[in-house]
mmCIF file of C-alpha atoms and ligand atoms in Angstrom:
data_model
loop_
_atom_site.group_PDB
_atom_site.id
_atom_site.type_symbol
_atom_site.label_atom_id
_atom_site.label_comp_id
_atom_site.label_asym_id
_atom_site.label_seq_id
_atom_site.Cartn_x
_atom_site.Cartn_y
_atom_site.Cartn_z
ATOM 1 C CA MET A 864 109.002 119.787 93.558
ATOM 2 C CA LYS A 865 112.658 118.824 93.238
ATOM 3 C CA LEU A 866 114.685 117.769 96.266
ATOM 4 C CA THR A 867 118.474 117.516 96.310
ATOM 5 C CA VAL A 868 120.488 114.852 98.130
ATOM 6 C CA GLY A 869 124.198 115.388 98.630
ATOM 7 C CA HIS A 870 125.864 111.949 98.617
ATOM 8 C CA LEU A 871 129.190 112.360 100.411
ATOM 9 C CA TYR A 872 132.128 110.202 99.284
ATOM 10 C CA PRO A 873 130.111 107.640 97.304
ATOM 11 C CA ASP A 874 133.366 106.085 96.049
ATOM 12 C CA TYR A 875 134.823 105.573 99.527
ATOM 13 C CA LEU A 876 131.881 105.035 101.839
ATOM 14 C CA ASN A 877 129.690 102.376 100.329
ATOM 15 C CA ILE A 878 129.736 98.939 101.892
ATOM 16 C CA TYR A 879 126.851 96.540 102.418
ATOM 17 C CA ALA A 880 125.040 98.138 99.482
ATOM 18 C CA ASP A 881 124.576 101.356 101.423
ATOM 19 C CA ARG A 882 124.091 102.966 98.012
ATOM 20 C CA GLY A 883 120.738 101.107 98.029
ATOM 21 C CA ASN A 884 119.448 103.635 100.533
ATOM 22 C CA ILE A 885 119.690 106.330 97.878
ATOM 23 C CA ALA A 886 117.739 104.182 95.423
ATOM 24 C CA VAL A 887 114.929 103.767 97.950
ATOM 25 C CA LEU A 888 114.764 107.514 98.616
ATOM 26 C CA VAL A 889 114.624 108.283 94.885
ATOM 27 C CA ARG A 890 111.856 105.742 94.287
ATOM 28 C CA ARG A 891 109.692 106.618 97.296
ATOM 29 C CA ALA A 892 109.989 110.308 96.423
ATOM 30 C CA ALA A 893 108.920 109.567 92.841
ATOM 31 C CA TRP A 894 105.873 107.650 94.094
ATOM 32 C CA ARG A 895 104.870 110.928 95.745
ATOM 33 C CA GLY A 896 105.468 112.986 92.640
ATOM 34 C CA LEU A 897 108.741 114.379 93.969
ATOM 35 C CA GLU A 898 111.961 114.477 91.955
ATOM 36 C CA LEU A 899 115.095 113.595 93.914
ATOM 37 C CA GLU A 900 118.367 114.808 92.403
ATOM 38 C CA VAL A 901 121.411 112.993 93.770
ATOM 39 C CA VAL A 902 124.621 115.026 93.760
ATOM 40 C CA PRO A 903 127.881 113.248 94.620
ATOM 41 C CA ILE A 904 130.263 115.243 96.813
ATOM 42 C CA GLY A 905 133.750 113.776 96.629
ATOM 43 C CA LEU A 906 137.118 114.366 98.240
ATOM 44 C CA GLY A 907 138.138 118.008 97.992
ATOM 45 C CA GLU A 908 134.808 119.039 96.480
ATOM 46 C CA PRO A 909 132.996 121.931 98.158
ATOM 47 C CA LEU A 910 129.851 121.495 100.238
ATOM 48 C CA ARG A 911 127.745 124.618 99.981
ATOM 49 C CA ALA A 912 125.222 124.951 102.801
ATOM 50 C CA GLY A 913 121.656 125.365 101.590
ATOM 51 C CA GLU A 914 122.148 123.476 98.309
ATOM 52 C CA HIS A 915 121.033 120.108 99.726
ATOM 53 C CA ASP A 916 117.841 119.101 101.489
ATOM 54 C CA LEU A 917 119.369 115.846 102.645
ATOM 55 C CA LEU A 918 122.978 114.720 103.061
ATOM 56 C CA TYR A 919 123.952 111.065 103.041
ATOM 57 C CA LEU A 920 127.053 109.105 104.074
ATOM 58 C CA GLY A 921 127.464 105.347 103.804
ATOM 59 C CA GLY A 922 129.756 102.981 105.713
ATOM 60 C CA GLY A 923 133.390 102.148 105.084
ATOM 61 C CA GLN A 924 136.420 100.183 106.201
ATOM 62 C CA ASP A 925 139.051 101.830 108.394
ATOM 63 C CA ARG A 926 141.292 102.359 105.346
ATOM 64 C CA GLU A 927 138.704 104.316 103.403
ATOM 65 C CA GLN A 928 137.721 106.274 106.503
ATOM 66 C CA GLY A 929 141.389 107.234 106.880
ATOM 67 C CA LEU A 930 141.430 108.575 103.335
ATOM 68 C CA ILE A 931 138.438 110.861 103.758
ATOM 69 C CA ALA A 932 138.657 111.865 107.460
ATOM 70 C CA PRO A 933 140.704 115.090 106.984
ATOM 71 C CA ASP A 934 138.304 116.173 104.229
ATOM 72 C CA ILE A 935 135.139 115.600 106.251
ATOM 73 C CA ALA A 936 136.726 117.313 109.269
ATOM 74 C CA ALA A 937 137.353 120.332 107.051
ATOM 75 C CA LYS A 938 133.722 120.185 105.921
ATOM 76 C CA GLY A 939 132.535 120.321 109.553
ATOM 77 C CA PRO A 940 131.623 124.039 109.529
ATOM 78 C CA ALA A 941 129.738 123.771 106.207
ATOM 79 C CA LEU A 942 127.872 120.702 107.486
ATOM 80 C CA ALA A 943 126.954 122.545 110.683
ATOM 81 C CA GLU A 944 125.726 125.492 108.619
ATOM 82 C CA ALA A 945 123.652 123.216 106.371
ATOM 83 C CA VAL A 946 122.091 121.533 109.396
ATOM 84 C CA ALA A 947 121.445 124.859 111.120
ATOM 85 C CA GLY A 948 119.572 125.785 107.931
ATOM 86 C CA GLY A 949 117.364 122.717 108.350
ATOM 87 C CA ALA A 950 118.979 120.130 106.080
ATOM 88 C CA ALA A 951 118.530 116.490 107.128
ATOM 89 C CA VAL A 952 121.432 114.030 107.396
ATOM 90 C CA LEU A 953 121.610 110.223 107.399
ATOM 91 C CA ALA A 954 124.988 108.644 108.155
ATOM 92 C CA VAL A 955 125.598 104.910 108.322
ATOM 93 C CA CYS A 956 128.321 103.153 110.343
ATOM 94 C CA GLY A 957 131.713 104.493 109.206
ATOM 95 C CA GLY A 958 129.946 107.667 108.030
ATOM 96 C CA TYR A 959 128.190 107.927 111.418
ATOM 97 C CA GLN A 960 131.519 107.566 113.229
ATOM 98 C CA LEU A 961 133.042 110.413 111.179
ATOM 99 C CA LEU A 962 130.149 112.764 111.949
ATOM 100 C CA GLY A 963 131.385 112.614 115.552
ATOM 101 C CA ARG A 964 134.529 114.243 116.953
ATOM 102 C CA PHE A 965 136.876 111.339 116.024
ATOM 103 C CA TYR A 966 137.221 107.649 115.340
ATOM 104 C CA ARG A 967 140.243 105.960 116.966
ATOM 105 C CA ASP A 968 140.914 102.878 114.852
ATOM 106 C CA ARG A 969 142.336 99.590 116.069
ATOM 107 C CA TYR A 970 145.884 100.782 115.458
ATOM 108 C CA GLY A 971 145.301 103.750 117.747
ATOM 109 C CA SER A 972 145.217 106.307 114.939
ATOM 110 C CA GLU A 973 142.730 109.058 115.656
ATOM 111 C CA LEU A 974 140.762 109.962 112.537
ATOM 112 C CA PRO A 975 139.263 113.450 112.855
ATOM 113 C CA GLY A 976 135.521 113.787 112.332
ATOM 114 C CA ALA A 977 133.139 116.568 111.361
ATOM 115 C CA GLY A 978 132.077 117.184 114.971
ATOM 116 C CA LEU A 979 128.447 117.392 113.901
ATOM 117 C CA LEU A 980 127.244 114.749 116.388
ATOM 118 C CA PRO A 981 128.265 114.857 120.098
ATOM 119 C CA VAL A 982 129.867 111.423 120.019
ATOM 120 C CA HIS A 983 133.274 109.777 119.695
ATOM 121 C CA THR A 984 134.245 106.264 118.673
ATOM 122 C CA VAL A 985 137.013 103.895 119.695
ATOM 123 C CA ALA A 986 137.657 100.586 117.932
ATOM 124 C CA GLY A 987 137.628 97.496 120.099
ATOM 125 C CA GLU A 988 139.329 94.153 119.623
ATOM 126 C CA ARG A 989 136.332 92.195 118.453
ATOM 127 C CA ARG A 990 133.882 93.177 115.721
ATOM 128 C CA MET A 991 130.199 93.455 116.510
ATOM 129 C CA ILE A 992 128.438 91.614 113.716
ATOM 130 C CA GLY A 993 124.901 90.434 113.045
ATOM 131 C CA ASP A 994 121.240 91.348 112.575
ATOM 132 C CA VAL A 995 119.921 94.122 114.777
ATOM 133 C CA LEU A 996 116.477 95.183 115.937
ATOM 134 C CA LEU A 997 115.793 98.587 117.480
ATOM 135 C CA GLU A 998 112.837 100.317 119.030
ATOM 136 C CA CYS A 999 112.690 104.025 118.322
ATOM 137 C CA GLU A 1000 110.414 107.041 118.584
ATOM 138 C CA LEU A 1001 111.466 109.658 116.062
ATOM 139 C CA VAL A 1002 107.974 111.116 116.129
ATOM 140 C CA PRO A 1003 106.783 111.548 119.746
ATOM 141 C CA GLY A 1004 104.160 108.927 120.569
ATOM 142 C CA GLU A 1005 104.937 106.850 117.470
ATOM 143 C CA ARG A 1006 106.904 103.766 118.558
ATOM 144 C CA ARG A 1007 108.501 102.006 115.618
ATOM 145 C CA THR A 1008 111.083 99.316 115.001
ATOM 146 C CA LEU A 1009 114.147 99.419 112.779
ATOM 147 C CA ALA A 1010 115.731 96.204 111.517
ATOM 148 C CA GLY A 1011 119.150 95.994 109.915
ATOM 149 C CA PHE A 1012 122.624 94.493 110.000
ATOM 150 C CA GLU A 1013 125.724 95.660 111.854
ATOM 151 C CA ASN A 1014 129.427 94.988 111.378
ATOM 152 C CA HIS A 1015 131.769 97.310 113.223
ATOM 153 C CA ALA A 1016 134.820 97.359 115.486
ATOM 154 C CA GLY A 1017 134.010 100.853 116.662
ATOM 155 C CA ARG A 1018 132.293 101.495 119.997
ATOM 156 C CA THR A 1019 130.503 104.808 119.860
ATOM 157 C CA ILE A 1020 130.097 106.793 123.050
ATOM 158 C CA LEU A 1021 127.369 109.426 123.239
ATOM 159 C CA ASP A 1022 127.978 112.584 125.231
ATOM 160 C CA PRO A 1023 125.675 112.796 128.272
ATOM 161 C CA GLY A 1024 122.199 113.925 127.239
ATOM 162 C CA THR A 1025 122.641 112.905 123.598
ATOM 163 C CA GLU A 1026 119.558 111.276 122.094
ATOM 164 C CA PRO A 1027 120.133 107.815 120.629
ATOM 165 C CA LEU A 1028 118.332 106.730 117.469
ATOM 166 C CA GLY A 1029 116.841 103.837 119.400
ATOM 167 C CA ARG A 1030 117.003 101.216 122.099
ATOM 168 C CA VAL A 1031 118.483 97.858 121.212
ATOM 169 C CA VAL A 1032 115.954 95.001 121.313
ATOM 170 C CA SER A 1033 118.489 92.584 119.847
ATOM 171 C CA GLY A 1034 122.051 93.157 118.760
ATOM 172 C CA PHE A 1035 125.079 95.185 119.921
ATOM 173 C CA GLY A 1036 124.263 98.751 118.925
ATOM 174 C CA ASN A 1037 126.657 101.590 119.699
ATOM 175 C CA ASP A 1038 128.939 99.699 122.074
ATOM 176 C CA GLY A 1039 127.423 96.353 123.026
ATOM 177 C CA ALA A 1040 126.800 97.573 126.573
ATOM 178 C CA SER A 1041 124.664 100.720 126.765
ATOM 179 C CA GLY A 1042 121.627 99.216 125.034
ATOM 180 C CA LEU A 1043 121.574 102.291 122.791
ATOM 181 C CA GLU A 1044 121.966 102.494 119.048
ATOM 182 C CA GLY A 1045 122.839 105.447 116.878
ATOM 183 C CA ALA A 1046 122.565 109.104 117.698
ATOM 184 C CA ARG A 1047 120.152 111.825 116.746
ATOM 185 C CA ALA A 1048 120.313 115.616 116.837
ATOM 186 C CA GLY A 1049 117.132 117.024 115.291
ATOM 187 C CA ARG A 1050 117.226 116.078 111.586
ATOM 188 C CA VAL A 1051 120.710 114.537 111.856
ATOM 189 C CA VAL A 1052 120.695 110.760 112.337
ATOM 190 C CA GLY A 1053 123.671 108.424 112.685
ATOM 191 C CA THR A 1054 123.275 104.647 112.877
ATOM 192 C CA TYR A 1055 125.247 101.417 112.623
ATOM 193 C CA LEU A 1056 122.452 99.772 110.656
ATOM 194 C CA HIS A 1057 123.410 98.532 107.212
ATOM 195 C CA GLY A 1058 121.428 96.189 105.075
ATOM 196 C CA PRO A 1059 120.890 98.529 103.294
ATOM 197 C CA LEU A 1060 118.678 100.021 105.967
ATOM 198 C CA LEU A 1061 115.891 101.777 104.077
ATOM 199 C CA PRO A 1062 114.388 98.994 101.891
ATOM 200 C CA ARG A 1063 113.301 97.085 104.993
ATOM 201 C CA ASN A 1064 112.343 100.198 106.996
ATOM 202 C CA PRO A 1065 110.210 102.303 104.629
ATOM 203 C CA TRP A 1066 108.716 104.409 107.423
ATOM 204 C CA PHE A 1067 112.237 105.730 108.151
ATOM 205 C CA ALA A 1068 112.835 106.511 104.465
ATOM 206 C CA ASP A 1069 109.600 108.494 104.485
ATOM 207 C CA TRP A 1070 110.589 110.285 107.683
ATOM 208 C CA LEU A 1071 113.832 111.415 106.019
ATOM 209 C CA LEU A 1072 111.953 112.557 102.919
ATOM 210 C CA THR A 1073 109.475 114.585 104.993
ATOM 211 C CA GLN A 1074 112.416 116.339 106.666
ATOM 212 C CA ALA A 1075 113.901 117.094 103.248
ATOM 213 C CA VAL A 1076 110.578 118.484 101.981
ATOM 214 C CA ALA A 1077 110.313 120.648 105.106
ATOM 215 C CA HIS A 1078 113.779 122.018 104.367
ATOM 216 C CA ARG A 1079 112.853 122.756 100.760
ATOM 217 C CA THR A 1080 109.532 124.422 101.611
ATOM 218 C CA GLY A 1081 110.573 126.032 104.873
ATOM 219 C CA GLY A 1082 107.520 124.444 106.480
ATOM 220 C CA GLU A 1083 106.997 121.738 109.090
ATOM 221 C CA PRO A 1084 107.473 118.047 108.243
ATOM 222 C CA ALA A 1085 104.123 116.564 107.197
ATOM 223 C CA PRO A 1086 103.494 112.819 106.794
ATOM 224 C CA PHE A 1087 102.924 111.439 103.280
ATOM 225 C CA GLU A 1088 99.989 109.338 102.191
ATOM 226 C CA PRO A 1089 100.894 105.724 103.028
ATOM 227 C CA LEU A 1090 102.043 103.426 100.213
ATOM 228 C CA ASP A 1091 101.430 99.692 99.835
ATOM 229 C CA ASP A 1092 104.573 98.501 101.664
ATOM 230 C CA GLY A 1093 103.673 94.813 101.822
ATOM 231 C CA LEU A 1094 106.985 93.629 100.390
ATOM 232 C CA GLU A 1095 108.974 95.953 102.623
ATOM 233 C CA ALA A 1096 107.030 94.733 105.643
ATOM 234 C CA GLU A 1097 107.959 91.152 104.792
ATOM 235 C CA ALA A 1098 111.642 92.101 104.471
ATOM 236 C CA HIS A 1099 111.414 93.856 107.831
ATOM 237 C CA ALA A 1100 109.773 90.842 109.459
ATOM 238 C CA VAL A 1101 112.455 88.468 108.155
ATOM 239 C CA SER A 1102 115.249 90.765 109.346
ATOM 240 C CA ALA A 1103 113.592 91.298 112.748
ATOM 241 C CA ALA A 1104 113.099 87.553 113.205
ATOM 242 C CA ARG A 1105 116.771 86.902 112.440
ATOM 243 C CA ALA A 1106 117.772 89.534 114.979
ATOM 244 C CA LYS A 1107 115.485 88.075 117.638
ATOM 245 C CA ALA A 1108 116.849 84.607 116.911
ATOM 246 C CA ARG A 1109 120.224 85.949 118.091
ATOM 247 C CA GLY A 1110 118.514 86.167 121.460
ATOM 248 C CA GLY A 1111 118.244 89.566 123.120
ATOM 249 C CA ARG A 1112 120.919 92.192 123.628
ATOM 250 C CA ARG A 1113 124.490 90.953 123.239
ATOM 251 C CA SER A 1114 127.434 92.359 125.129
ATOM 252 C CA ARG A 1115 131.173 92.085 124.754
HETATM 253 N N1 LIG B 2520 135.460 100.771 109.948
HETATM 254 C C1 LIG B 2520 134.474 101.026 110.940
HETATM 255 C C2 LIG B 2520 134.431 99.968 112.027
HETATM 256 O O1 LIG B 2520 134.918 98.961 111.861
HETATM 257 C C3 LIG B 2520 133.096 101.142 110.258
HETATM 258 C C4 LIG B 2520 132.690 99.862 109.618
HETATM 259 C C5 LIG B 2520 131.462 100.009 108.717
HETATM 260 O O2 LIG B 2520 131.158 101.062 108.143
HETATM 261 N N2 LIG B 2520 130.748 98.890 108.560
HETATM 262 O O3 LIG B 2520 133.872 100.163 113.038
#
């Protein structure tokens, strides 16, 4: 089976090796006998709903976000149509912010977003930087942890009733106060976690792939056979220990 990933703005949104997330998805898919085709979608290029099983956006500095914001805002309806059709989405940091209604940067400029996630973001004075550890439950009854790295000025506010990706065990998360990190709407996930995120959180990479397979087959997501993730587990443990060493939730 061949799956297709639409990589939005790979030339603008790619800090902290966020491109590494794509490499992990390609490799873990291949280990399951699945081919993953990665299609870049750049500025001004069309996004046709239904063509992609998974859409991906990396992080970016305010300047790069400013360059792509009008384009992603214009892609809002196509993104909503793709998601309504069952496509999965992973957006990291600056990409996450621009899946919301807007990102107001530290100069007060309001960058329009795609409006796909019920959130908005406002930059604060001080950056929230460091290792992060989350507790999440993407699959009911399955508590898991996510470990990564954050570096953002933006404070993301979830609309009431919006599901976060997880609860902050250590780190700042969305705003350094709510104890929440990321946002989730079905198969759409936004997070501040860089690293890149997926090499040290293979269960989450697999979750995304199962959503993509479900989109391709029209069926329900079904878990894969586990792989030997010993190395990944070590990377996770190191990252989680660093986050814990920061000492609990931080607030600004
Ligand atoms: N520029 C945004 C902020 O500072 C996002 C940063 C990022 O993607 N790491 O909040």
